[in-house]
Coordinates of C-alpha atoms and ligand atoms in Angstrom, one line a residue:
M1 CA 83.2 95.2 206.5
P2 CA 80.3 97.8 206.6
I3 CA 77.3 97.2 204.4
R4 CA 77.5 99.1 201.1
V5 CA 75.4 99.3 198.1
L6 CA 77.5 97.9 195.2
P7 CA 78.5 100.3 192.5
D8 CA 76.4 100.0 189.4
H9 CA 79.0 98.4 187.2
V10 CA 79.7 95.7 189.8
A11 CA 76.0 95.0 190.2
S12 CA 75.7 94.7 186.5
Q13 CA 78.5 92.3 186.2
I14 CA 77.1 90.1 188.9
A15 CA 73.7 90.2 187.3
A16 CA 75.2 89.4 183.9
G17 CA 76.6 86.2 185.4
E18 CA 73.1 84.9 185.7
V19 CA 72.2 85.5 182.1
V20 CA 75.5 85.3 180.3
E21 CA 77.3 82.1 181.0
R22 CA 79.1 81.6 177.7
P23 CA 79.1 82.8 174.1
A24 CA 76.1 80.5 173.4
S25 CA 74.0 82.4 176.0
V26 CA 74.7 85.6 174.1
V27 CA 73.7 84.0 170.8
K28 CA 70.5 82.7 172.5
E29 CA 69.4 86.0 173.9
L30 CA 70.1 87.9 170.7
I31 CA 68.2 85.3 168.7
E32 CA 65.3 85.6 171.1
N33 CA 65.3 89.4 170.7
A34 CA 65.2 88.9 166.9
I35 CA 62.4 86.5 167.0
D36 CA 60.4 88.8 169.4
A37 CA 61.0 91.6 166.9
G38 CA 59.3 89.6 164.2
A39 CA 62.3 88.8 162.1
T40 CA 62.0 86.5 159.2
S41 CA 65.7 86.0 158.7
I42 CA 68.4 85.7 161.4
E43 CA 72.1 85.4 160.6
V44 CA 74.5 84.4 163.2
E45 CA 78.3 84.5 162.9
T46 CA 81.0 83.6 165.4
R47 CA 84.7 83.6 165.6
G48 CA 86.7 81.7 168.1
G49 CA 83.6 79.8 169.2
G50 CA 82.1 83.2 170.0
K51 CA 84.9 84.0 172.5
S52 CA 86.3 86.6 170.2
F53 CA 83.4 87.7 168.1
I54 CA 79.6 87.2 167.8
S55 CA 77.3 88.8 165.3
V56 CA 73.5 88.4 165.0
V57 CA 71.7 90.3 162.3
D58 CA 67.9 90.3 161.9
D59 CA 65.3 91.9 159.7
G60 CA 62.9 92.5 162.5
A61 CA 61.1 95.6 163.7
G62 CA 64.2 97.4 164.9
V63 CA 64.4 99.9 167.8
P64 CA 63.0 103.4 167.4
R65 CA 65.8 106.1 167.6
R66 CA 64.6 107.6 170.9
E67 CA 64.5 104.2 172.6
V68 CA 67.8 102.8 171.7
E69 CA 69.7 103.8 174.8
L70 CA 66.8 102.7 176.9
A71 CA 67.1 99.2 175.6
F72 CA 70.4 98.9 177.5
H73 CA 68.9 99.8 180.8
R74 CA 68.4 96.9 183.2
H75 CA 64.8 96.0 183.4
A76 CA 64.0 98.0 180.3
T77 CA 61.7 96.0 178.1
S78 CA 59.0 96.7 175.6
K79 CA 57.3 93.4 176.2
L80 CA 55.8 93.7 179.7
I81 CA 54.1 96.5 181.5
T82 CA 52.4 95.2 184.6
A83 CA 53.1 92.2 186.8
N84 CA 49.8 90.8 185.5
D85 CA 51.4 90.5 182.1
L86 CA 53.7 87.8 183.5
E87 CA 50.6 85.6 183.4
S88 CA 50.3 85.9 179.6
I89 CA 53.8 86.1 178.2
T90 CA 53.9 85.4 174.5
T91 CA 57.4 86.8 173.9
L92 CA 60.6 85.0 174.5
G93 CA 62.0 87.9 176.5
F94 CA 60.3 89.8 179.2
R95 CA 62.9 90.7 181.9
G96 CA 64.7 93.5 180.0
E97 CA 68.0 92.1 181.2
A98 CA 69.8 90.6 178.3
L99 CA 71.1 93.6 176.5
A100 CA 72.2 95.3 179.7
S101 CA 73.9 92.1 180.9
I102 CA 75.7 91.3 177.6
A103 CA 76.8 94.9 177.3
A104 CA 78.2 94.9 180.8
V105 CA 80.7 92.1 180.1
S106 CA 81.8 92.8 176.5
R107 CA 82.5 95.4 173.8
M108 CA 79.3 95.7 171.9
T109 CA 77.9 97.4 168.9
F110 CA 74.1 97.8 168.3
A111 CA 73.0 99.1 164.9
T112 CA 69.2 99.2 164.4
R113 CA 66.6 100.9 162.3
A114 CA 62.9 100.8 163.1
A115 CA 60.7 99.9 160.3
G116 CA 59.0 103.3 160.1
E117 CA 62.1 105.5 160.4
E118 CA 64.4 107.0 157.8
L119 CA 67.6 106.6 159.7
G120 CA 69.0 104.1 162.0
T121 CA 71.1 104.3 165.1
Y122 CA 74.5 102.9 165.8
L123 CA 75.7 102.5 169.4
R124 CA 79.0 101.4 170.7
L125 CA 79.4 100.2 174.3
E126 CA 82.3 99.0 176.4
G127 CA 81.7 97.3 179.7
G128 CA 78.1 98.6 179.6
E129 CA 79.1 102.3 179.0
I130 CA 78.0 103.9 175.8
V131 CA 81.2 105.2 174.1
S132 CA 79.7 106.4 170.9
R133 CA 76.4 107.0 169.2
R134 CA 75.7 108.1 165.6
E135 CA 73.1 107.9 163.0
V136 CA 73.5 105.3 160.2
G137 CA 71.8 104.3 157.0
R138 CA 70.9 100.7 157.1
P139 CA 68.1 98.4 156.2
P140 CA 65.3 98.0 158.8
G141 CA 66.2 95.5 161.5
T142 CA 69.0 95.1 164.0
A143 CA 72.6 94.0 163.9
V144 CA 74.5 93.3 167.1
T145 CA 78.1 92.5 167.5
V146 CA 79.7 91.3 170.7
E147 CA 83.5 91.2 171.0
G148 CA 85.8 90.1 173.8
L149 CA 83.2 88.5 176.0
F150 CA 84.2 88.7 179.7
Y151 CA 87.2 90.8 178.8
N152 CA 86.6 92.7 182.0
V153 CA 85.7 89.7 184.1
P154 CA 88.8 87.5 183.9
A155 CA 87.4 85.1 186.4
R156 CA 84.6 84.3 184.0
R157 CA 86.7 84.3 180.9
K158 CA 89.0 81.7 182.4
F159 CA 86.0 79.3 182.6
L160 CA 85.3 79.4 178.9
R161 CA 86.1 76.1 177.2
T162 CA 87.8 75.3 174.0
E163 CA 86.7 76.9 170.8
R164 CA 85.2 73.7 169.6
T165 CA 83.2 73.2 172.8
E166 CA 81.9 76.8 172.8
R167 CA 81.1 76.5 169.1
R168 CA 79.1 73.4 169.8
H169 CA 77.0 75.2 172.4
V170 CA 76.3 77.9 169.9
D171 CA 75.3 75.3 167.3
R172 CA 72.8 73.8 169.8
W173 CA 71.1 77.1 170.4
V174 CA 70.9 78.1 166.8
T175 CA 69.6 74.7 165.7
R176 CA 67.1 74.6 168.6
Y177 CA 65.6 77.9 167.6
A178 CA 65.6 76.9 163.9
M179 CA 63.6 73.8 164.9
A180 CA 61.2 75.8 167.1
Y181 CA 60.6 78.4 164.3
P182 CA 60.7 76.6 160.9
D183 CA 59.1 79.7 159.3
L184 CA 62.2 81.7 160.0
R185 CA 65.4 81.5 158.0
F186 CA 68.5 80.9 160.1
A187 CA 72.1 80.9 159.0
L188 CA 75.1 80.1 161.1
D189 CA 78.7 80.7 160.1
H190 CA 81.7 79.9 162.2
G191 CA 84.4 82.1 160.7
D192 CA 84.2 81.7 157.0
R193 CA 82.7 78.2 157.3
S194 CA 78.9 77.8 156.9
A195 CA 77.8 75.6 159.8
F196 CA 74.1 75.5 159.4
Q197 CA 71.2 76.9 157.5
S198 CA 67.4 76.5 157.7
P199 CA 65.3 77.4 154.7
G200 CA 62.4 79.1 156.4
T201 CA 59.8 77.0 154.6
G202 CA 57.7 76.4 157.7
E203 CA 58.4 72.7 157.5
L204 CA 60.1 71.3 160.6
R205 CA 61.3 68.4 158.5
D206 CA 63.3 70.7 156.3
V207 CA 65.0 72.1 159.4
L208 CA 65.6 68.6 160.8
V209 CA 67.6 67.7 157.6
G210 CA 70.0 70.5 158.3
V211 CA 70.3 69.6 162.0
Y212 CA 70.6 65.8 162.0
G213 CA 71.1 65.0 158.3
L214 CA 69.0 63.6 155.5
D215 CA 68.3 60.1 156.9
V216 CA 66.7 61.5 160.1
G217 CA 64.8 64.0 158.1
E218 CA 63.4 61.3 155.8
Q219 CA 62.6 58.8 158.5
A220 CA 61.0 61.1 161.2
L221 CA 57.3 60.7 161.8
D222 CA 54.9 63.5 162.1
V223 CA 53.4 63.5 165.6
I224 CA 49.6 62.9 165.3
A225 CA 47.7 65.8 166.8
D226 CA 45.0 65.0 169.3
D227 CA 42.0 66.9 168.1
S228 CA 39.5 64.9 170.0
S229 CA 40.3 65.9 173.5
E230 CA 39.0 69.0 175.2
S231 CA 42.5 69.7 176.5
A232 CA 44.1 73.0 175.6
I233 CA 47.5 71.2 175.4
R234 CA 48.7 70.7 171.9
V235 CA 51.5 68.4 171.0
S236 CA 53.2 68.4 167.6
G237 CA 56.6 67.8 166.1
L238 CA 58.6 65.0 164.6
V239 CA 59.8 61.8 166.2
G240 CA 62.2 59.1 165.1
P241 CA 60.9 55.6 164.3
P242 CA 61.9 53.0 166.8
S243 CA 64.5 51.7 164.4
F244 CA 66.4 55.0 164.9
H245 CA 68.0 55.1 168.3
R246 CA 70.9 56.9 169.9
A247 CA 73.2 56.3 172.8
N248 CA 72.0 59.2 174.8
R249 CA 69.2 61.6 175.4
T250 CA 70.7 64.6 173.5
Y251 CA 68.5 63.9 170.5
I252 CA 65.3 64.6 172.5
T253 CA 64.4 68.3 172.2
V254 CA 61.3 69.8 173.8
F255 CA 59.8 73.2 173.3
V256 CA 57.1 74.8 175.3
N257 CA 55.3 77.6 173.6
G258 CA 58.2 78.2 171.3
R259 CA 60.8 78.1 174.1
W260 CA 63.4 75.4 174.4
V261 CA 63.1 73.8 177.8
K262 CA 65.2 71.4 179.8
D263 CA 62.6 69.4 181.5
A264 CA 63.4 66.0 182.9
S265 CA 59.8 65.1 183.2
L266 CA 58.9 65.9 179.6
T267 CA 62.0 64.1 178.3
Y268 CA 60.9 61.1 180.4
A269 CA 57.4 61.4 178.8
V270 CA 59.0 61.1 175.4
T271 CA 61.1 58.1 176.5
Q272 CA 58.0 56.5 178.0
A273 CA 56.2 56.7 174.7
Y274 CA 59.0 54.4 173.3
D275 CA 58.6 51.9 176.1
R276 CA 59.5 48.5 174.8
L277 CA 60.0 49.8 171.3
L278 CA 63.7 50.5 171.8
P279 CA 66.6 48.3 172.7
K280 CA 67.6 48.7 176.3
G281 CA 69.8 51.6 177.1
R282 CA 69.0 53.4 173.8
H283 CA 67.2 56.7 173.3
P284 CA 64.9 58.1 170.7
M285 CA 65.2 61.1 168.5
A286 CA 62.3 63.5 169.0
V287 CA 61.6 67.1 168.4
V288 CA 58.4 67.9 170.4
M289 CA 56.4 71.1 170.5
V290 CA 54.1 71.6 173.4
D291 CA 51.7 74.5 173.1
L292 CA 49.3 75.6 175.8
P293 CA 47.7 78.8 177.0
P294 CA 50.4 81.1 178.6
S295 CA 48.5 81.2 181.8
E296 CA 49.0 77.4 182.2
V297 CA 52.8 77.8 182.4
D298 CA 55.2 79.9 184.4
V299 CA 58.2 80.8 182.4
N300 CA 59.7 83.0 185.1
V301 CA 61.4 80.4 187.2
H302 CA 64.9 80.3 185.7
P303 CA 67.5 83.1 185.0
A304 CA 68.1 81.8 181.5
K305 CA 64.4 80.9 181.1
A306 CA 65.4 77.3 180.4
E307 CA 63.0 75.8 182.9
V308 CA 59.2 76.2 183.2
R309 CA 56.6 75.3 185.7
F310 CA 53.2 73.9 184.6
R311 CA 50.0 74.5 186.4
D312 CA 49.1 70.9 185.6
G313 CA 52.3 69.0 185.0
D314 CA 50.7 65.6 184.9
A315 CA 48.4 66.6 182.1
V316 CA 51.2 67.9 180.0
F317 CA 53.2 64.7 180.7
R318 CA 50.3 62.5 179.6
A319 CA 49.5 64.6 176.5
V320 CA 53.1 64.2 175.3
Q321 CA 53.4 60.6 176.1
K322 CA 50.1 59.8 174.5
A323 CA 50.6 61.7 171.3
I324 CA 54.0 60.2 170.6
R325 CA 52.9 56.7 171.6
R326 CA 50.0 56.9 169.2
T327 CA 52.2 58.2 166.5
L328 CA 54.6 55.3 166.9
L329 CA 51.9 52.7 167.0
E330 CA 50.0 54.1 164.0
R331 CA 52.9 55.3 161.9
A332 CA 56.1 53.5 162.7
P333 CA 57.1 51.0 160.1
V334 CA 58.0 48.4 162.7
P335 CA 55.2 46.8 164.7
E336 CA 55.4 47.0 168.5
M337 CA 57.8 44.4 169.9
G338 CA 57.1 42.7 173.1
G339 CA 53.4 43.4 172.8
R340 CA 51.6 42.5 175.9
S341 CA 54.3 40.4 177.3
S342 CA 55.4 40.9 180.8
S343 CA 58.1 43.5 181.4
S344 CA 60.6 40.9 182.4
D345 CA 60.9 39.3 179.0
A346 CA 60.2 42.5 177.2
E347 CA 63.7 42.9 176.0
A348 CA 64.1 39.6 174.5
P349 CA 62.3 40.1 171.3
W350 CA 64.5 43.0 170.5
S351 CA 67.8 41.4 170.6
A352 CA 66.6 38.3 168.8
G353 CA 64.6 40.3 166.3
A354 CA 64.5 43.8 165.1
R355 CA 68.0 45.0 165.6
G356 CA 71.6 44.0 166.1
W357 CA 71.7 40.4 165.1
R358 CA 68.8 40.2 162.9
D359 CA 69.0 36.5 162.7
G360 CA 70.8 33.6 164.2
E361 CA 73.0 33.4 161.2
A362 CA 74.6 36.7 161.8
R363 CA 75.1 35.9 165.4
R364 CA 76.7 32.6 164.7
K365 CA 79.1 34.3 162.3
R366 CA 80.1 36.8 164.8
L367 CA 80.7 34.4 167.6
T368 CA 82.7 32.2 165.3
A369 CA 84.7 35.3 164.5
L370 CA 85.2 35.8 168.1
G371 CA 86.5 32.3 168.5
R372 CA 88.7 32.4 165.5
A373 CA 90.2 35.8 166.4
G374 CA 90.7 34.5 169.9
T375 CA 92.8 31.5 168.9
E376 CA 94.7 33.3 166.2
E377 CA 95.7 36.1 168.4
Q378 CA 96.2 34.5 171.7
S379 CA 99.9 34.1 171.2
Q380 CA 100.3 37.6 169.8
L381 CA 98.2 39.0 172.6
R382 CA 100.4 37.3 175.2
L383 CA 103.6 38.5 173.6
G384 CA 102.2 42.0 173.3
S385 CA 101.0 42.3 176.8
A386 CA 103.1 42.8 179.9
R387 CA 100.7 40.9 182.1
P388 CA 102.4 38.6 184.4
L389 CA 100.5 35.3 183.9
D390 CA 100.8 34.3 187.5
S391 CA 99.7 37.5 189.2
G392 CA 96.6 36.7 191.2
E393 CA 94.8 40.0 190.5
G394 CA 93.7 40.1 187.0
V395 CA 93.7 36.4 186.2
L396 CA 90.5 34.3 186.1
P397 CA 90.4 31.0 187.7
P398 CA 89.3 28.2 185.4
L399 CA 85.5 28.4 185.0
R400 CA 83.1 25.6 183.8
V401 CA 80.0 26.8 182.1
I402 CA 76.8 25.5 183.6
G403 CA 74.3 27.4 181.5
Q404 CA 72.7 30.7 180.6
L405 CA 70.4 32.7 182.9
G406 CA 67.7 35.0 181.6
T407 CA 69.5 35.1 178.2
T408 CA 71.7 37.7 179.9
Y409 CA 74.1 36.0 182.3
I410 CA 76.4 33.0 182.1
V411 CA 76.3 30.7 185.1
A412 CA 79.6 29.1 185.7
E413 CA 81.4 27.1 188.3
G414 CA 84.8 28.1 189.6
P415 CA 87.1 26.5 192.1
H416 CA 85.6 28.4 195.0
G417 CA 82.0 28.7 194.2
M418 CA 79.6 30.0 191.6
V419 CA 80.4 32.8 189.1
L420 CA 77.7 34.8 187.3
L421 CA 79.0 36.7 184.2
D422 CA 77.2 39.4 182.4
Q423 CA 77.6 38.2 178.8
H424 CA 77.5 41.7 177.3
A425 CA 80.0 43.3 179.7
A426 CA 82.3 40.3 179.4
H427 CA 82.2 40.4 175.6
E428 CA 82.8 44.1 175.6
R429 CA 85.9 43.6 177.7
V430 CA 87.2 41.0 175.4
L431 CA 86.6 43.0 172.2
F432 CA 88.0 46.1 173.8
E433 CA 91.3 44.7 174.9
R434 CA 91.7 42.9 171.6
L435 CA 91.0 46.1 169.7
L436 CA 93.5 48.1 171.7
N437 CA 96.1 45.4 171.3
Q438 CA 95.5 45.3 167.6
R439 CA 95.9 49.0 167.4
K440 CA 99.3 48.9 169.0
G441 CA 100.3 45.9 166.9
A442 CA 99.4 44.9 163.4
G443 CA 96.5 47.2 163.2
V444 CA 92.7 46.9 163.8
P445 CA 91.1 44.6 161.2
S446 CA 88.9 46.6 159.0
Q447 CA 86.4 45.5 156.4
S448 CA 85.6 47.4 153.3
L449 CA 82.0 48.0 152.4
L450 CA 80.8 46.6 149.1
E451 CA 80.1 50.2 148.1
P452 CA 81.2 53.3 150.0
A453 CA 78.3 54.5 152.1
L454 CA 77.3 58.1 152.3
V455 CA 76.3 59.0 155.7
D456 CA 74.7 62.3 156.7
L457 CA 74.6 62.9 160.4
G458 CA 74.2 66.7 160.4
P459 CA 76.8 69.4 160.8
E460 CA 77.7 68.9 164.4
A461 CA 78.5 65.2 164.1
A462 CA 80.2 65.7 160.7
D463 CA 82.3 68.4 162.2
V464 CA 83.5 66.4 165.1
L465 CA 84.2 63.3 163.0
D466 CA 86.1 65.3 160.6
E467 CA 88.3 66.5 163.4
H468 CA 89.1 63.0 164.5
L469 CA 89.6 61.2 161.2
D470 CA 93.1 60.1 162.3
I471 CA 91.7 58.4 165.4
L472 CA 88.9 56.7 163.4
G473 CA 91.6 55.4 161.1
Q474 CA 93.5 53.9 164.0
V475 CA 90.6 51.8 165.1
G476 CA 89.6 50.5 161.7
F477 CA 87.4 53.1 160.1
E478 CA 88.0 54.4 156.7
V479 CA 86.0 57.6 156.6
E480 CA 86.4 60.9 154.8
S481 CA 84.5 64.1 154.5
F482 CA 82.3 64.2 151.4
G483 CA 81.3 67.8 151.6
G484 CA 78.7 69.5 153.6
S485 CA 77.7 67.4 156.5
T486 CA 78.0 64.1 154.5
M487 CA 80.7 61.6 155.4
M488 CA 81.9 58.8 153.1
V489 CA 82.5 55.5 154.8
R490 CA 84.7 53.0 152.9
A491 CA 85.4 50.6 155.7
L492 CA 84.4 49.7 159.2
P493 CA 86.2 47.9 162.0
T494 CA 85.5 44.2 161.2
I495 CA 83.7 43.6 164.5
V496 CA 81.0 46.1 163.5
A497 CA 81.1 45.5 159.8
E498 CA 77.6 44.0 159.8
E499 CA 76.1 47.0 161.5
H500 CA 74.5 49.9 159.7
P501 CA 77.4 52.4 159.0
H502 CA 75.1 55.3 159.9
Q503 CA 74.4 53.9 163.3
V504 CA 78.0 53.1 164.0
L505 CA 79.2 56.5 163.0
A506 CA 76.4 58.2 164.9
D507 CA 77.5 56.5 168.1
V508 CA 81.1 57.4 167.6
A509 CA 80.2 61.0 166.9
E510 CA 78.2 61.0 170.1
T511 CA 81.2 59.8 172.0
F512 CA 82.9 62.9 171.0
L513 CA 79.9 65.2 171.5
S514 CA 78.4 64.1 174.8
G515 CA 79.1 66.1 177.8
E516 CA 81.1 69.2 178.4
E517 CA 84.5 67.8 178.3
P518 CA 83.7 64.6 176.5
L519 CA 87.1 63.0 176.4
R520 CA 88.7 62.6 179.7
V521 CA 90.1 59.3 178.4
P522 CA 92.2 59.2 175.3
A523 CA 89.9 59.7 172.3
E524 CA 90.9 56.4 170.6
E525 CA 89.9 54.5 173.7
A526 CA 86.6 56.2 173.9
V527 CA 85.9 55.3 170.3
A528 CA 87.1 51.8 170.8
R529 CA 84.8 51.4 173.8
Q530 CA 81.9 52.6 171.7
V531 CA 82.6 50.3 168.9
C532 CA 83.0 47.3 171.2
K533 CA 79.8 48.2 173.0
R534 CA 78.0 48.0 169.7
A535 CA 79.7 44.8 168.6
A536 CA 79.3 42.9 171.8
V537 CA 76.6 40.3 172.3
K538 CA 73.6 41.9 173.9
A539 CA 71.6 40.9 176.9
G540 CA 68.7 38.8 175.6
Q541 CA 70.7 36.8 173.1
V542 CA 70.6 33.1 173.5
L543 CA 74.1 31.7 173.6
E544 CA 75.1 28.1 173.1
Q545 CA 77.3 26.2 175.5
A546 CA 80.3 26.4 173.2
E547 CA 79.9 30.1 172.6
M548 CA 79.8 30.7 176.3
A549 CA 82.9 28.6 176.9
E550 CA 84.7 30.5 174.1
L551 CA 83.7 33.8 175.7
I552 CA 85.1 32.8 179.0
R553 CA 88.3 31.5 177.4
A554 CA 88.7 34.9 175.7
L555 CA 88.0 36.7 178.9
E556 CA 90.8 34.7 180.6
D557 CA 93.2 36.4 178.2
C558 CA 92.2 39.9 179.3
E559 CA 94.3 42.1 181.5
S560 CA 91.3 43.3 183.4
P561 CA 88.7 40.6 183.1
H562 CA 86.7 41.8 186.1
T563 CA 85.3 45.0 184.6
C564 CA 83.9 46.0 181.3
P565 CA 85.5 49.0 179.5
H566 CA 83.0 51.3 181.1
G567 CA 84.0 50.1 184.6
R568 CA 81.0 47.9 185.4
P569 CA 81.7 44.4 186.7
T570 CA 81.7 41.6 184.2
M571 CA 81.1 39.0 186.9
I572 CA 79.9 38.3 190.4
H573 CA 81.3 35.6 192.6
L574 CA 79.2 33.7 195.1
S575 CA 81.6 31.8 197.2
V576 CA 80.9 28.3 198.6
E577 CA 81.1 29.8 202.1
H578 CA 78.6 32.5 201.2
L579 CA 76.2 29.9 199.8
A580 CA 76.7 27.8 202.9
R581 CA 75.9 30.7 205.1
Q582 CA 72.8 31.5 203.1
F583 CA 71.6 28.0 203.6
G584 CA 72.4 28.0 207.3
R585 CA 75.0 25.3 206.9
T586 CA 77.5 27.1 209.2
Ligands
ADP601 P1 63.8 91.7 176.8 O1 64.0 90.9 175.6 O2 63.5 90.9 178.0 O3 62.7 92.8 176.6 P2 66.4 92.7 176.3 O4 67.4 93.4 177.2 O5 66.8 91.5 175.6 O6 65.1 92.5 177.2 O7 65.9 93.8 175.2 C1 65.5 95.0 175.7 C2 64.5 95.7 174.6 O8 65.3 96.0 173.5 C3 63.5 94.7 174.1 O9 62.3 94.7 174.9 C4 63.2 95.3 172.7 O10 62.3 96.3 172.8 C5 64.5 95.9 172.3 N1 65.3 95.0 171.4 C6 66.4 94.3 171.7 N2 66.8 93.6 170.7 C7 66.0 93.9 169.6 C8 66.0 93.5 168.3 N3 66.9 92.6 167.8 N4 65.0 94.1 167.5 C9 64.1 94.9 168.0 N5 64.1 95.3 169.3 C10 65.1 94.8 170.1
MG602 MG1 65.6 89.7 175.2

């Protein structure tokens, strides 16, 4: 084919692909424009997760009448004049691409009135073409609607996810900007349901309550600003105390100069600040603002401006880590665990102390529960399962417990050598199969709380739990919506009945929320896995001989004893031959 210059509308659609990935990207760009225009109130509304309709209304400066069309030209911006200005960007936008891009792939209306003008302007565009323009009376500010996103790019439209997934992405952007700009009032509605609001008080904590719920809002610690250093890097925000931890990193949010960034290094700096303060595999909640002179950071490295490059990345890393570490040490209600101990035994104090099994009593009770349930249900379990007892694959050989290694592994002797079991993985497997069998059979044992607990996890989590109440019921939860983002918990699965309902539900909500297409496995299994993970003995817990023997006995009853529910091995086998080879005996 000969080389040709692409027609304008094709070029626009291609360029739009860079900026507009999904409804949430439209919301993000329109919010950025509103913030850049000095708005104090930003109202976002979506329908169909934004796939059918998006509206963003602000009370900012508006666009002067003679500039309205210009705003839709590619590379038309009021925020940048020379290339040098790129060195000192203080606005969220600067490329002049968003409006042109969004317009190219949707049906759009743009109604705006500049503060100093009598009349406003209303534009209607389809696929980037202006199809009508008239004057309107309206308050100062701008109202944009976007309908039929990607209506003219079927290949892209096809890739949009379910309404719920798209809605969640919208939620994330609105809540992010609300956190980054606590002075501004944000409101987000999905259809006629109000999903989120921030009061515009200027207090990040007030926003946090709306995003993550009351508990988080109350517990979060103000990051201590470092006034002593010469450095121009300022770190502020709110971080969770070590007692508040989550199953994944999605509760870590970092802003650089008022811009949300996805920066693995800064996320790691946050995690590092919690070193040895959190149980293994758990992550903190943190909303961190990093502010530094614009010349110290390049924001022009990513189409959606979600990544930045620092002139001195190490300094930023250190500043973040230091500020949060200091905050935790000075303000966290729990003293540092592990102290100066070597890293190898650093995990031990946790499991024995601050969380999970707070004392040996609770632990004993639970393992007794394991034993009891084991014997009671063995017959039922066998009846209920189709596992041929003599098939070689799944079945465990008889194992004799020798002892515990590093409070993490069980050392056992089998007929053909030594077996090392991961106590947590093994227990997870036992609990998981038992729970699924109970679900199919008599039902998962559930324990009522002395008093129903009200748990506020924020709108996103409440929303997703609400949608899965039936599944929660199947695995032993008794939960209902209590209005707003509050859930009422009446009962928990017995195996986690001693845990804090807030933590248990938060984990379950995350199971639903994490990732793009969170549930490739059936939802009830995903929830069961999460519950069992929490209930299982942890690495670092001292087990008595009888407890270990009981665990192995229970594992023998499993259909798939060799892996944990997440697919990791529960045991490693060191054969007699292997040992002999290692010792040079053969
Ligand atoms: P950029 O934000 O990079 O400048 P956009 O395409 O997002 O590019 O917007 C183009 C221009 O339109 C902006 O520079 C601004 O002058 C104007 N504009 C867009 N949205 C708004 C708004 N909500 N309020 C006021 N002006 C706006
Ligand atoms: Mg913009």
